[in-house]
């Protein structure tokens, strides 16, 4: 028989068994579990006590009791009940939790009695279920939403001979007049090409050169006829190639300022002896012994050259023909290339809105002595350019003028142009446009939401299938267990896939 402990004059038998307290697990702040040695429970001794001897049954009031008679108090609380508790404390965040163990009844039989520490778990379970139910209701009602992904119907429309006018005087599209603004650009190009002479012949070639003929004699002009003689300082004679009139001198501040005119002088005889190098002054022997001899003269800044007698390479007629064709082709191609490169990036150039003209070709004369000769070609060009965005805008506006429920699909236009006629001076061109363009239906999301609100999934599908302005659609519900649209149209979201 074990010891007998008396509390409040009531006697209960307690089995003489020492409970081994288990090793307590400890959860650290880093969530690592370790084992620690058991901690002795705190004991509070309440005096006086009545102790009943185990053999004689004599009751004795004592101020202290033995360890076997101690009343256990766990977690700082003394249990008033006469029940004897064994314990297995755990430590979590440095607080001890006492777990329930089997208790001893008055008749010595085991009985499972609900611990006060079990109630919070039931409360937590009930609370959790209540919160879950509240969240479920909240998601299913207040937070519920439907997403509708729609793809409007797209049509490919042909454009047949829409005649428009590109006009440099227009600043914007004019729908009624079918006018599109344009810009005119001007270009110039000069190309010089060297060629090999291919013919040989005996030559009697006279030297010649460009000169300036001056009048410092009077303010009156002086006529000089063709073949008028000019002499160099060394006595080499040249003649005036054509008749000219030398302008009169100017009088400024009481002084005579000579005036001049350009002309060509040709040697009197063929041969290299008449070639003069360097800057040369020539006088008119017909004015000798008169005041005009010193006041009328010619200046050849680059000398006079080209005189020759004998066999030499010369420029033939075929040489000039081939050289002219090659030079004009080069200047044309290079000018065309310049036009293509210098057109602003946002403008479009059509070949039919381009013109190139060869304005001049400098050629040597047939039979000119030369191993190599040069041909220089000059060209001018004009273009009318336009922004294709303006062309597309006018075309789609004409197409959608009577289709208010349609819209243009960006980037879908494929246009071709045929130039009918162009006036570059006026800056206008008439052009026919053909091709194709894509348009799609415009869908009112507000109208869809008003019709879909509150419908179940099946009804929503049937309604969307009946819409002729939709080519495809899909539905998505939140939360997933919901299968109907919210009654509030503001909670119906739309994603429009406006592809081509």
XYZ file of C-alpha atoms in Angstrom, residues 141-431:
291
model
C -19.969 36.440 -53.608
C -18.142 39.682 -52.984
C -14.836 38.722 -54.633
C -16.251 36.553 -57.402
C -15.530 37.696 -60.954
C -15.696 36.435 -64.517
C -13.177 37.077 -67.294
C -14.417 36.896 -70.880
C -11.801 36.695 -73.637
C -13.253 37.731 -76.998
C -11.911 37.838 -80.555
C -13.834 40.224 -82.837
C -14.648 39.038 -86.351
C -12.170 40.178 -89.048
C -12.978 40.605 -92.767
C -10.560 40.947 -95.710
C -11.945 43.647 -98.030
C -10.819 44.268 -101.609
C -10.099 47.802 -102.872
C -10.895 48.367 -106.545
C -9.575 51.412 -108.416
C -9.963 54.156 -105.856
C -8.792 57.238 -107.774
C -7.044 59.873 -105.664
C -5.029 63.042 -106.272
C -1.599 63.643 -104.773
C -1.344 67.416 -104.362
C 1.602 69.458 -103.081
C -0.754 72.308 -102.159
C -2.743 70.123 -99.715
C -1.710 70.005 -96.055
C -4.024 67.162 -94.983
C -6.316 64.499 -96.408
C -9.519 65.727 -98.017
C -12.037 62.892 -97.951
C -14.647 64.412 -100.259
C -12.091 65.470 -102.886
C -10.077 62.252 -102.396
C -6.930 64.347 -102.064
C -3.720 63.275 -100.336
C -0.941 65.769 -99.445
C 2.351 65.377 -101.319
C 5.810 66.973 -101.451
C 7.943 67.867 -104.469
C 11.712 67.434 -104.270
C 14.309 68.683 -106.825
C 17.709 67.107 -107.542
C 20.810 67.867 -109.688
C 23.732 65.702 -110.756
C 26.906 66.165 -112.828
C 29.104 63.267 -113.988
C 32.418 63.440 -115.931
C 33.761 60.302 -117.610
C 37.107 59.717 -119.363
C 37.262 57.642 -122.561
C 39.978 56.244 -124.830
C 40.175 57.559 -128.396
C 40.299 54.757 -130.969
C 41.027 56.415 -134.339
C 44.361 57.473 -135.921
C 44.869 59.999 -138.731
C 47.168 62.697 -140.123
C 46.331 65.983 -138.487
C 46.735 69.638 -139.388
C 45.526 71.063 -136.099
C 45.701 74.672 -134.996
C 46.371 75.765 -131.428
C 43.574 77.630 -129.715
C 42.471 78.903 -126.330
C 40.041 80.950 -124.262
C 40.846 84.628 -123.723
C 39.360 87.789 -122.197
C 39.401 90.855 -124.498
C 39.575 94.195 -122.621
C 38.549 97.775 -123.448
C 40.310 100.445 -121.393
C 40.123 103.034 -124.127
C 36.709 104.661 -123.658
C 33.207 104.087 -122.432
C 32.117 103.319 -125.977
C 31.794 99.640 -127.008
C 34.058 98.298 -129.754
C 33.039 95.740 -132.383
C 35.658 93.197 -133.443
C 34.892 90.955 -136.405
C 35.804 87.276 -136.828
C 39.421 86.688 -137.939
C 40.640 89.867 -136.230
C 44.358 89.297 -135.680
C 45.998 89.091 -132.216
C 49.756 88.880 -131.690
C 51.717 87.529 -128.769
C 54.821 89.347 -127.578
C 56.923 86.801 -129.525
C 55.023 87.483 -132.750
C 52.770 84.331 -132.859
C 49.537 85.235 -134.604
C 46.061 84.130 -133.587
C 42.701 85.094 -135.022
C 39.324 85.783 -133.393
C 37.037 82.764 -133.896
C 33.798 84.797 -134.095
C 32.563 88.404 -134.111
C 32.195 90.055 -130.696
C 31.447 93.485 -129.190
C 33.775 94.558 -126.438
C 31.851 96.602 -123.827
C 32.908 100.175 -123.090
C 35.074 100.977 -120.099
C 33.545 102.418 -116.929
C 34.508 105.740 -115.395
C 34.641 105.574 -111.597
C 35.962 108.445 -109.456
C 37.384 109.997 -112.587
C 39.315 106.837 -113.459
C 38.820 104.398 -116.337
C 37.927 100.838 -115.234
C 38.485 98.359 -118.140
C 35.629 96.045 -119.156
C 36.022 92.714 -120.962
C 34.321 89.893 -122.835
C 35.271 86.237 -123.288
C 36.280 84.890 -126.708
C 38.204 82.108 -128.487
C 41.420 82.665 -130.416
C 42.674 80.180 -133.038
C 46.236 80.000 -134.341
C 46.835 81.372 -137.833
C 48.617 78.143 -138.875
C 48.597 74.495 -137.670
C 51.511 72.982 -135.815
C 53.105 72.787 -132.415
C 54.999 76.058 -133.029
C 51.812 77.954 -132.237
C 51.334 76.397 -128.809
C 51.841 79.028 -126.106
C 52.161 77.992 -122.455
C 51.369 80.047 -119.374
C 49.533 83.339 -119.029
C 49.871 85.411 -122.206
C 48.940 88.951 -123.356
C 48.015 89.587 -126.995
C 47.612 92.910 -128.828
C 45.630 93.824 -131.931
C 48.100 94.775 -134.703
C 45.307 96.570 -136.610
C 45.336 99.272 -133.895
C 49.093 99.782 -134.106
C 50.196 103.412 -134.087
C 46.849 104.434 -132.567
C 45.805 104.990 -128.905
C 43.686 101.821 -129.162
C 46.773 99.571 -129.602
C 47.646 99.825 -125.910
C 44.049 99.986 -124.626
C 42.500 97.023 -126.501
C 44.195 93.694 -125.706
C 43.499 89.998 -124.931
C 44.630 87.946 -121.966
C 45.027 84.132 -122.124
C 45.394 83.003 -118.458
C 46.141 79.371 -119.410
C 47.962 79.944 -122.702
C 46.923 78.488 -126.075
C 47.492 74.901 -127.082
C 46.515 72.028 -129.365
C 48.605 72.830 -132.398
C 49.832 69.685 -134.205
C 50.952 68.356 -137.571
C 51.337 64.641 -138.325
C 49.689 61.292 -137.446
C 47.966 61.020 -134.040
C 45.126 59.453 -132.076
C 41.870 61.327 -132.633
C 38.302 61.233 -131.353
C 36.098 59.490 -133.869
C 32.370 59.846 -134.387
C 31.797 56.412 -132.840
C 33.970 57.357 -129.865
C 31.735 60.341 -129.162
C 28.518 58.359 -129.615
C 29.579 55.605 -127.202
C 30.995 58.094 -124.706
C 27.818 60.182 -124.730
C 25.612 57.123 -124.110
C 27.821 55.922 -121.246
C 28.064 59.341 -119.584
C 24.315 60.047 -119.758
C 23.510 56.568 -118.362
C 25.877 57.122 -115.465
C 24.453 60.504 -114.575
C 20.898 59.109 -114.826
C 21.610 56.083 -112.609
C 23.516 58.100 -110.030
C 20.782 60.736 -109.827
C 18.125 58.035 -109.447
C 20.168 56.451 -106.661
C 20.513 59.831 -104.940
C 16.740 60.263 -105.081
C 16.116 56.879 -103.454
C 18.633 57.553 -100.694
C 17.589 61.117 -99.935
C 13.826 60.563 -99.698
C 12.746 61.052 -96.029
C 12.075 57.777 -94.240
C 8.358 58.371 -93.679
C 7.683 59.190 -97.361
C 6.994 56.825 -100.243
C 8.344 57.296 -103.774
C 6.785 55.707 -106.844
C 8.733 55.317 -110.096
C 5.794 56.879 -111.892
C 6.162 60.011 -109.754
C 9.791 60.558 -110.777
C 11.276 62.426 -113.730
C 14.952 62.783 -114.772
C 16.205 64.983 -117.601
C 19.672 65.171 -119.176
C 20.169 68.893 -119.555
C 23.646 69.130 -121.122
C 26.595 67.044 -122.391
C 30.063 68.498 -122.959
C 31.861 66.695 -125.819
C 35.060 67.218 -127.844
C 34.662 67.686 -131.597
C 35.090 64.798 -133.995
C 38.708 64.527 -135.140
C 40.155 66.186 -132.047
C 43.623 64.972 -131.240
C 43.517 63.043 -127.976
C 44.648 59.783 -126.518
C 42.000 60.224 -123.771
C 39.021 62.532 -123.835
C 36.407 63.573 -121.259
C 32.620 63.760 -121.564
C 30.633 65.639 -118.906
C 26.875 65.044 -118.496
C 24.442 67.166 -116.487
C 21.017 66.030 -115.203
C 18.125 67.352 -113.115
C 15.363 65.399 -111.437
C 12.007 65.888 -109.726
C 9.889 63.602 -107.588
C 6.507 63.733 -105.894
C 6.465 61.840 -102.603
C 3.707 61.122 -100.089
C 3.191 59.499 -96.704
C 1.654 56.060 -97.170
C -0.008 56.502 -93.772
C -2.053 59.308 -95.382
C -2.928 57.051 -98.293
C -4.034 54.230 -95.970
C -6.006 56.660 -93.795
C -7.954 58.067 -96.762
C -8.595 54.620 -98.215
C -9.930 53.127 -94.970
C -12.024 56.252 -94.277
C -13.653 55.872 -97.701
C -14.213 52.171 -97.039
C -15.681 52.627 -93.523
C -17.757 55.720 -94.291
C -20.995 53.673 -94.230
C -19.852 50.996 -91.759
C -19.830 52.636 -88.341
C -19.617 49.291 -86.504
C -16.313 48.386 -88.163
C -12.719 49.471 -87.595
C -9.443 49.191 -89.490
C -7.009 46.451 -88.458
C -3.695 48.250 -87.976
C -0.952 47.201 -90.370
C -3.243 45.127 -92.599
C -3.340 47.388 -95.691
C -1.652 46.121 -98.860
C -1.957 48.852 -101.482
C -0.857 49.097 -105.118
C -0.564 52.348 -107.076
C -0.993 53.107 -110.777
C 0.023 56.608 -111.858
C -2.400 57.998 -114.438
C -0.817 61.399 -115.107
C 1.527 63.834 -113.375
C 2.199 67.565 -113.648
C 5.468 68.254 -111.857
C 5.221 71.997 -112.423
C 1.849 72.128 -110.657
C 2.861 69.450 -108.154
C -0.126 67.163 -108.808
C -0.618 63.556 -109.837
C -3.702 61.378 -110.415
C -3.235 57.852 -109.070
